[in-house]
Amino acid sequence: MFKPIRAVMTAALLTIATYGVAAEMAGGHPDTYVVKRGDTLWDIAGKFLKRPWLWPEIWQANPQIRNPHLIYPGDVISLAYLNRVAVQEGPRQEAPINAIPLADVEKFLKDLRVVDEFEQLPFVAGLEDDRLRSAEGQVAYVHGLADAQPGQRYLVVRPTQKYASIDPTRCCATEGRRGTDLDFSGRANIGVERLWGYQIPHGGGEFLGHELMRQNTGTITRGVEGRAEASTLLLDQGGREVRVGDRLLPIEAQPYDLQFIPHPPAQQIAYGKAKVLAVADMLTTGGPRDVVALSVGTRDGVDNGTVFSAWRPGSNAPNVVKGGAEHANKVMRSGQGIQLPDEFASHLMVFRTFDKVSYALVMDAVKPTRLGYELKHPDAAY
């Protein structure tokens, strides 16, 4: 029935733990599925399972598969029996599929990163012809790279926002205000264009880091020479404009993983600690394939591929039957009332992590994902 260049059928009985997964099979799932270009692991898993993040438990139960993380266009996946999984290898002439194609993620990120401090980084001290802004093909002069050699390449980055955790003990933990734009020294700066609409919670919380946004890249053409105190950097990317005060970082060869394998969190995170900290471009609200920043990172056991469910925190409703309108006003002031249940909104998958912050993509949703939403295990029932 199938005619791949290389047809090798491998199958294995699932482990006892995987029988529980079989109960989560999607209704009407196909017996076989031929992987196509453009598929993602999340999409394929969703054809067979109600919960796509459980896919590794089934896929990795095949010890004969040489690399259980790789699925290629042309491969035939078979679930003819609930306790058996098989793969028939296709031509393997194209790149393997990912849970999320890197190209779909990268256009949102703009190579954002989070650091504890940036004041010690080399910085742009001046621009060609004393310009106010410079772009591709123009020169920037950098202070703090005394040992720089011609040919070395750097990222030009700009501090844009400061992250702080949301204090769950405050009555208005899900509320926020507009985040403060930063200048090159970390002070507030009015009128800077925004890529992300950040919301910083009232009352602050634990400091989580400064975000640095990539502006451009450049190549050193001259080191520090003669009486000069700055190196010469030729900007070589059609990115954002560079200004005096922007900082420099070495270019990472591979800033993102090439594959993202969805899985539940490795450890339980206390309620109120893990929240949606920011939403890209949408100010406070995002939907499927939007990027969100989360208030947890590697120190909390979060790694790339971790799946969370996002929940709207339940409101604190006044007991108007018992207390009337006056009781409603007291609840507004004190936060005391009838606690309503949280409401499920979406599933998120992490694709870039830092110590205290991570970035995730909204994978599926029944309602918009907003700033301050609570993060829970993807199987959470409430």
Short mmCIF file of C-alpha atoms in Angstrom, two decimals:
data_model
loop_
_atom_site.label_atom_id
_atom_site.label_comp_id
_atom_site.label_asym_id
_atom_site.label_seq_id
_atom_site.Cartn_x
_atom_site.Cartn_y
_atom_site.Cartn_z
CA MET A 1 0.00 0.00 0.00
CA PHE A 2 2.91 2.31 0.72
CA LYS A 3 5.94 2.73 -1.53
CA PRO A 4 8.73 4.54 0.36
CA ILE A 5 12.32 4.40 -0.80
CA ARG A 6 13.21 2.69 2.46
CA ALA A 7 10.41 0.75 4.11
CA VAL A 8 11.30 -0.52 7.54
CA MET A 9 8.44 -1.38 9.89
CA THR A 10 9.31 -1.21 13.58
CA ALA A 11 6.83 -1.80 16.36
CA ALA A 12 6.91 -2.52 20.07
CA LEU A 13 4.46 -3.14 22.88
CA LEU A 14 3.94 -0.08 25.04
CA THR A 15 5.00 -0.07 28.65
CA ILE A 16 2.40 -0.59 31.38
CA ALA A 17 2.39 3.15 32.09
CA THR A 18 1.38 3.85 28.53
CA TYR A 19 -1.90 1.95 28.79
CA GLY A 20 -3.23 5.02 30.58
CA VAL A 21 -2.33 7.06 27.53
CA ALA A 22 -4.34 4.73 25.32
CA ALA A 23 -7.46 5.85 27.15
CA GLU A 24 -6.70 9.36 25.96
CA MET A 25 -6.86 8.49 22.26
CA ALA A 26 -8.75 11.03 20.19
CA GLY A 27 -12.09 9.83 18.91
CA GLY A 28 -11.97 8.84 15.25
CA HIS A 29 -8.17 8.84 15.10
CA PRO A 30 -6.75 7.35 11.88
CA ASP A 31 -5.11 3.92 11.82
CA THR A 32 -2.23 5.36 9.82
CA TYR A 33 -1.00 8.81 8.94
CA VAL A 34 1.58 9.86 6.34
CA VAL A 35 3.70 12.75 7.59
CA LYS A 36 3.68 15.75 5.23
CA ARG A 37 5.91 18.77 4.87
CA GLY A 38 4.58 21.54 7.08
CA ASP A 39 3.29 19.16 9.76
CA THR A 40 4.31 19.75 13.35
CA LEU A 41 4.66 17.20 16.11
CA TRP A 42 1.88 18.96 17.99
CA ASP A 43 -0.49 18.65 15.00
CA ILE A 44 0.32 14.97 14.42
CA ALA A 45 -0.06 14.12 18.11
CA GLY A 46 -3.43 15.90 18.10
CA LYS A 47 -4.68 13.53 15.39
CA PHE A 48 -4.16 10.55 17.71
CA LEU A 49 -4.35 11.90 21.27
CA LYS A 50 -6.65 14.19 23.19
CA ARG A 51 -3.55 15.52 24.94
CA PRO A 52 -0.70 16.09 22.45
CA TRP A 53 1.91 16.60 25.19
CA LEU A 54 1.64 12.89 26.01
CA TRP A 55 3.01 11.95 22.60
CA PRO A 56 6.58 11.29 23.83
CA GLU A 57 5.23 8.63 26.21
CA ILE A 58 3.94 6.68 23.22
CA TRP A 59 6.65 7.50 20.73
CA GLN A 60 9.54 6.77 23.09
CA ALA A 61 7.99 3.40 23.98
CA ASN A 62 9.43 2.13 20.68
CA PRO A 63 12.97 1.05 21.60
CA GLN A 64 13.70 -0.01 18.01
CA ILE A 65 13.31 3.52 16.65
CA ARG A 66 16.81 4.90 16.23
CA ASN A 67 15.92 8.46 17.23
CA PRO A 68 12.45 8.72 18.76
CA HIS A 69 12.50 12.52 18.54
CA LEU A 70 12.77 12.62 14.73
CA ILE A 71 9.83 12.27 12.37
CA TYR A 72 10.32 12.97 8.67
CA PRO A 73 7.97 13.84 5.80
CA GLY A 74 6.98 10.55 4.15
CA ASP A 75 7.11 8.51 7.37
CA VAL A 76 3.97 6.47 8.01
CA ILE A 77 2.79 6.46 11.62
CA SER A 78 0.53 3.57 12.56
CA LEU A 79 -1.73 3.18 15.59
CA ALA A 80 -3.74 0.25 14.32
CA TYR A 81 -3.91 -1.16 17.86
CA LEU A 82 -4.25 0.81 21.09
CA ASN A 83 -1.26 -1.00 22.57
CA ARG A 84 1.02 -0.86 19.54
CA VAL A 85 2.77 1.96 17.75
CA ALA A 86 4.68 1.57 14.52
CA VAL A 87 6.53 3.76 12.07
CA GLN A 88 7.29 3.00 8.45
CA GLU A 89 10.21 5.14 7.40
CA GLY A 90 9.86 7.31 4.33
CA PRO A 91 12.59 8.60 1.98
CA ARG A 92 14.27 10.73 4.69
CA GLN A 93 15.31 13.22 2.00
CA GLU A 94 13.93 16.27 3.84
CA ALA A 95 14.55 17.79 7.24
CA PRO A 96 12.68 16.28 10.19
CA ILE A 97 9.59 18.05 11.43
CA ASN A 98 9.49 19.92 14.72
CA ALA A 99 6.84 20.49 17.32
CA ILE A 100 6.95 24.12 16.19
CA PRO A 101 8.89 25.18 13.07
CA LEU A 102 11.69 27.50 14.16
CA ALA A 103 10.86 29.91 11.34
CA ASP A 104 7.38 30.44 12.78
CA VAL A 105 8.80 31.29 16.19
CA GLU A 106 11.81 33.36 15.21
CA LYS A 107 9.85 36.08 13.44
CA PHE A 108 8.11 36.87 16.72
CA LEU A 109 11.18 36.80 18.94
CA LYS A 110 13.54 39.30 17.33
CA ASP A 111 16.19 37.47 19.36
CA LEU A 112 14.99 38.66 22.76
CA ARG A 113 16.92 37.59 25.85
CA VAL A 114 16.80 38.21 29.61
CA VAL A 115 19.84 39.14 31.73
CA ASP A 116 20.33 40.14 35.35
CA GLU A 117 22.43 43.17 34.44
CA PHE A 118 23.74 44.90 31.35
CA GLU A 119 25.61 47.97 32.61
CA GLN A 120 29.00 46.24 32.21
CA LEU A 121 28.48 45.42 28.50
CA PRO A 122 30.37 47.26 25.73
CA PHE A 123 28.28 50.06 24.23
CA VAL A 124 27.92 52.20 21.12
CA ALA A 125 29.75 55.46 21.90
CA GLY A 126 29.17 57.18 18.54
CA LEU A 127 27.93 56.76 14.98
CA GLU A 128 29.28 57.54 11.53
CA ASP A 129 29.05 61.28 10.72
CA ASP A 130 27.68 61.84 14.24
CA ARG A 131 24.30 60.52 13.17
CA LEU A 132 21.47 60.04 15.62
CA ARG A 133 20.60 56.63 14.12
CA SER A 134 22.51 54.18 11.93
CA ALA A 135 21.45 51.13 9.92
CA GLU A 136 22.83 48.46 7.60
CA GLY A 137 25.98 49.50 5.73
CA GLN A 138 26.86 52.25 8.20
CA VAL A 139 29.46 52.35 10.96
CA ALA A 140 29.10 52.41 14.75
CA TYR A 141 31.96 53.10 17.16
CA VAL A 142 32.06 50.82 20.19
CA HIS A 143 33.68 51.44 23.57
CA GLY A 144 34.66 48.53 25.80
CA LEU A 145 36.10 46.17 23.16
CA ALA A 146 39.76 46.99 23.58
CA ASP A 147 40.85 43.52 22.42
CA ALA A 148 38.44 43.24 19.49
CA GLN A 149 39.94 41.93 16.24
CA PRO A 150 38.79 42.54 12.66
CA GLY A 151 36.29 39.92 11.55
CA GLN A 152 34.69 39.35 14.95
CA ARG A 153 30.90 39.66 14.91
CA TYR A 154 28.54 41.02 17.56
CA LEU A 155 24.87 41.52 18.30
CA VAL A 156 23.76 45.08 18.97
CA VAL A 157 21.05 44.93 21.65
CA ARG A 158 18.96 47.42 23.58
CA PRO A 159 17.50 47.15 27.10
CA THR A 160 13.76 47.61 26.69
CA GLN A 161 11.92 46.38 29.77
CA LYS A 162 12.35 45.28 33.36
CA TYR A 163 10.63 42.09 34.56
CA ALA A 164 9.17 41.67 38.03
CA SER A 165 7.15 38.79 39.41
CA ILE A 166 3.54 39.18 40.48
CA ASP A 167 3.01 39.07 44.24
CA PRO A 168 0.22 36.51 44.81
CA THR A 169 -0.46 37.91 48.31
CA ARG A 170 -1.75 41.18 46.93
CA CYS A 171 -5.48 41.49 46.30
CA CYS A 172 -5.03 42.67 42.73
CA ALA A 173 -2.39 40.20 41.54
CA THR A 174 -3.96 39.84 38.09
CA GLU A 175 -4.02 43.58 37.46
CA GLY A 176 -1.15 45.55 35.98
CA ARG A 177 -0.01 48.81 34.54
CA ARG A 178 1.91 49.77 31.46
CA GLY A 179 5.53 48.70 31.71
CA THR A 180 8.27 51.33 31.72
CA ASP A 181 10.44 51.71 28.63
CA LEU A 182 14.14 51.85 29.43
CA ASP A 183 16.95 53.86 27.93
CA PHE A 184 20.54 52.56 27.60
CA SER A 185 21.21 53.22 31.28
CA GLY A 186 18.07 51.45 32.48
CA ARG A 187 16.20 54.66 33.31
CA ALA A 188 12.68 55.42 32.14
CA ASN A 189 12.51 56.80 28.62
CA ILE A 190 9.36 58.25 27.08
CA GLY A 191 8.51 57.90 23.40
CA VAL A 192 10.47 54.76 22.48
CA GLU A 193 8.69 52.52 19.96
CA ARG A 194 7.48 49.27 21.47
CA LEU A 195 7.67 45.72 20.19
CA TRP A 196 5.98 44.14 23.19
CA GLY A 197 3.19 45.49 25.37
CA TYR A 198 4.47 44.71 28.84
CA GLN A 199 2.46 45.00 31.98
CA ILE A 200 4.32 45.28 35.29
CA PRO A 201 2.26 44.42 38.38
CA HIS A 202 1.39 47.03 41.01
CA GLY A 203 3.69 46.76 44.01
CA GLY A 204 6.41 45.03 42.03
CA GLY A 205 7.68 41.71 43.31
CA GLU A 206 10.89 39.77 42.82
CA PHE A 207 13.18 41.22 40.16
CA LEU A 208 13.37 38.71 37.29
CA GLY A 209 15.69 40.44 34.86
CA HIS A 210 16.13 42.98 32.08
CA GLU A 211 15.09 42.15 28.57
CA LEU A 212 17.49 42.94 25.73
CA MET A 213 16.12 43.31 22.19
CA ARG A 214 18.31 42.67 19.16
CA GLN A 215 18.67 45.79 17.03
CA ASN A 216 21.23 44.70 14.45
CA THR A 217 24.44 42.74 13.93
CA GLY A 218 27.87 43.97 12.97
CA THR A 219 31.44 43.01 12.11
CA ILE A 220 34.55 44.60 13.60
CA THR A 221 36.56 46.26 10.83
CA ARG A 222 39.13 48.06 13.01
CA GLY A 223 40.22 47.55 16.57
CA VAL A 224 41.33 50.28 18.97
CA GLU A 225 44.16 52.13 17.19
CA GLY A 226 46.28 55.20 17.87
CA ARG A 227 44.55 57.78 20.00
CA ALA A 228 41.10 56.30 19.38
CA GLU A 229 39.29 54.69 22.31
CA ALA A 230 36.65 52.88 20.29
CA SER A 231 36.50 49.97 17.85
CA THR A 232 34.79 50.27 14.46
CA LEU A 233 31.72 48.08 13.87
CA LEU A 234 30.16 47.80 10.39
CA LEU A 235 26.42 47.12 10.70
CA ASP A 236 25.52 44.33 8.30
CA GLN A 237 21.88 43.41 8.88
CA GLY A 238 18.67 45.00 7.67
CA GLY A 239 17.27 45.08 11.18
CA ARG A 240 16.31 47.88 13.53
CA GLU A 241 18.24 51.15 13.74
CA VAL A 242 21.16 51.49 16.16
CA ARG A 243 21.64 54.47 18.46
CA VAL A 244 24.27 55.67 20.92
CA GLY A 245 24.08 53.70 24.15
CA ASP A 246 23.05 50.39 22.60
CA ARG A 247 24.97 47.41 24.02
CA LEU A 248 26.94 44.59 22.41
CA LEU A 249 26.93 40.83 22.92
CA PRO A 250 28.79 38.05 21.10
CA ILE A 251 26.65 36.34 18.47
CA GLU A 252 25.33 32.91 19.49
CA ALA A 253 25.83 30.24 16.84
CA GLN A 254 22.45 28.63 17.60
CA PRO A 255 20.26 30.68 19.96
CA TYR A 256 17.23 28.39 19.56
CA ASP A 257 16.68 24.65 19.66
CA LEU A 258 15.95 23.10 16.28
CA GLN A 259 13.38 20.78 17.84
CA PHE A 260 10.81 21.27 20.57
CA ILE A 261 9.35 18.08 22.05
CA PRO A 262 6.18 18.82 24.09
CA HIS A 263 6.05 17.42 27.63
CA PRO A 264 4.47 18.30 31.02
CA PRO A 265 6.43 20.31 33.62
CA ALA A 266 9.15 18.36 35.41
CA GLN A 267 8.04 19.60 38.82
CA GLN A 268 5.04 21.10 40.56
CA ILE A 269 5.07 24.90 40.74
CA ALA A 270 3.25 26.62 43.58
CA TYR A 271 -0.01 28.36 42.69
CA GLY A 272 0.54 32.06 42.13
CA LYS A 273 4.21 31.81 41.12
CA ALA A 274 3.90 30.88 37.44
CA LYS A 275 1.97 33.47 35.46
CA VAL A 276 1.77 35.07 32.04
CA LEU A 277 4.06 38.06 32.44
CA ALA A 278 3.73 39.67 29.01
CA VAL A 279 2.05 39.20 25.62
CA ALA A 280 3.73 40.12 22.33
CA ASP A 281 2.27 42.92 20.22
CA MET A 282 -1.23 42.54 21.70
CA LEU A 283 -0.55 44.59 24.84
CA THR A 284 -2.47 42.36 27.26
CA THR A 285 -4.19 39.65 25.18
CA GLY A 286 -2.97 36.92 22.82
CA GLY A 287 -4.28 33.93 20.87
CA PRO A 288 -2.91 30.85 19.09
CA ARG A 289 0.67 31.29 17.76
CA ASP A 290 1.20 34.45 19.81
CA VAL A 291 4.30 34.63 22.00
CA VAL A 292 4.04 35.18 25.75
CA ALA A 293 6.64 35.68 28.48
CA LEU A 294 6.31 33.57 31.62
CA SER A 295 7.44 34.34 35.17
CA VAL A 296 9.27 30.99 35.57
CA GLY A 297 12.50 29.65 34.09
CA THR A 298 15.20 27.02 34.42
CA ARG A 299 15.50 27.48 38.19
CA ASP A 300 11.87 26.30 38.39
CA GLY A 301 12.56 23.17 36.30
CA VAL A 302 11.19 24.67 33.07
CA ASP A 303 12.92 23.62 29.86
CA ASN A 304 12.19 23.90 26.14
CA GLY A 305 9.09 21.92 25.22
CA THR A 306 7.43 22.29 28.63
CA VAL A 307 3.65 22.60 28.20
CA PHE A 308 1.48 24.64 30.56
CA SER A 309 -2.22 25.35 30.64
CA ALA A 310 -3.14 29.02 31.16
CA TRP A 311 -6.11 29.86 33.37
CA ARG A 312 -8.02 33.04 34.10
CA PRO A 313 -7.89 33.42 37.91
CA GLY A 314 -11.34 33.12 39.43
CA SER A 315 -12.93 36.39 40.50
CA ASN A 316 -13.76 37.23 44.08
CA ALA A 317 -17.51 37.85 43.85
CA PRO A 318 -19.52 39.73 46.47
CA ASN A 319 -22.34 37.86 48.20
CA VAL A 320 -25.04 40.29 47.16
CA VAL A 321 -27.76 37.92 48.37
CA LYS A 322 -26.43 38.03 51.92
CA GLY A 323 -24.86 41.45 52.07
CA GLY A 324 -26.50 43.55 49.36
CA ALA A 325 -24.86 46.42 47.52
CA GLU A 326 -22.94 47.60 50.58
CA HIS A 327 -21.25 44.17 50.84
CA ALA A 328 -20.25 44.46 47.18
CA ASN A 329 -18.43 47.71 47.90
CA LYS A 330 -16.58 46.13 50.83
CA VAL A 331 -15.44 43.25 48.62
CA MET A 332 -14.08 45.69 46.08
CA ARG A 333 -12.01 47.32 48.82
CA SER A 334 -10.92 44.24 50.81
CA GLY A 335 -10.86 41.42 48.24
CA GLN A 336 -13.06 39.28 50.50
CA GLY A 337 -16.06 37.50 49.02
CA ILE A 338 -17.06 34.29 47.29
CA GLN A 339 -14.06 32.85 45.45
CA LEU A 340 -15.05 31.70 41.95
CA PRO A 341 -13.15 28.90 40.14
CA ASP A 342 -10.37 29.55 37.65
CA GLU A 343 -11.31 29.34 33.95
CA PHE A 344 -9.21 27.43 31.38
CA ALA A 345 -7.98 29.56 28.48
CA SER A 346 -5.18 27.88 26.51
CA HIS A 347 -2.15 25.60 26.29
CA LEU A 348 1.34 27.09 25.98
CA MET A 349 4.64 25.48 24.95
CA VAL A 350 7.98 26.90 26.10
CA PHE A 351 10.64 27.34 23.42
CA ARG A 352 13.29 29.55 25.07
CA THR A 353 14.31 29.60 28.71
CA PHE A 354 16.37 31.78 31.00
CA ASP A 355 17.01 31.50 34.72
CA LYS A 356 13.84 33.25 35.94
CA VAL A 357 11.89 33.89 32.72
CA SER A 358 10.87 31.82 29.71
CA TYR A 359 9.10 32.44 26.39
CA ALA A 360 6.23 30.28 25.17
CA LEU A 361 3.92 29.98 22.18
CA VAL A 362 0.15 29.71 22.53
CA MET A 363 -0.65 26.33 20.96
CA ASP A 364 -4.43 26.07 21.28
CA ALA A 365 -7.07 28.10 23.06
CA VAL A 366 -10.74 28.30 23.95
CA LYS A 367 -10.47 31.97 24.94
CA PRO A 368 -7.81 34.72 24.75
CA THR A 369 -4.68 34.44 26.90
CA ARG A 370 -4.10 37.52 29.02
CA LEU A 371 -1.53 39.10 31.28
CA GLY A 372 -1.63 37.65 34.79
CA TYR A 373 -3.22 34.33 33.85
CA GLU A 374 -2.18 31.44 36.07
CA LEU A 375 0.01 28.61 34.68
CA LYS A 376 -0.79 25.04 35.68
CA HIS A 377 -0.02 21.47 34.63
CA PRO A 378 -1.49 20.87 31.16
CA ASP A 379 -3.80 18.18 32.63
CA ALA A 380 -5.13 20.44 35.39
CA ALA A 381 -8.90 20.10 35.82
CA TYR A 382 -9.45 23.41 37.62
#
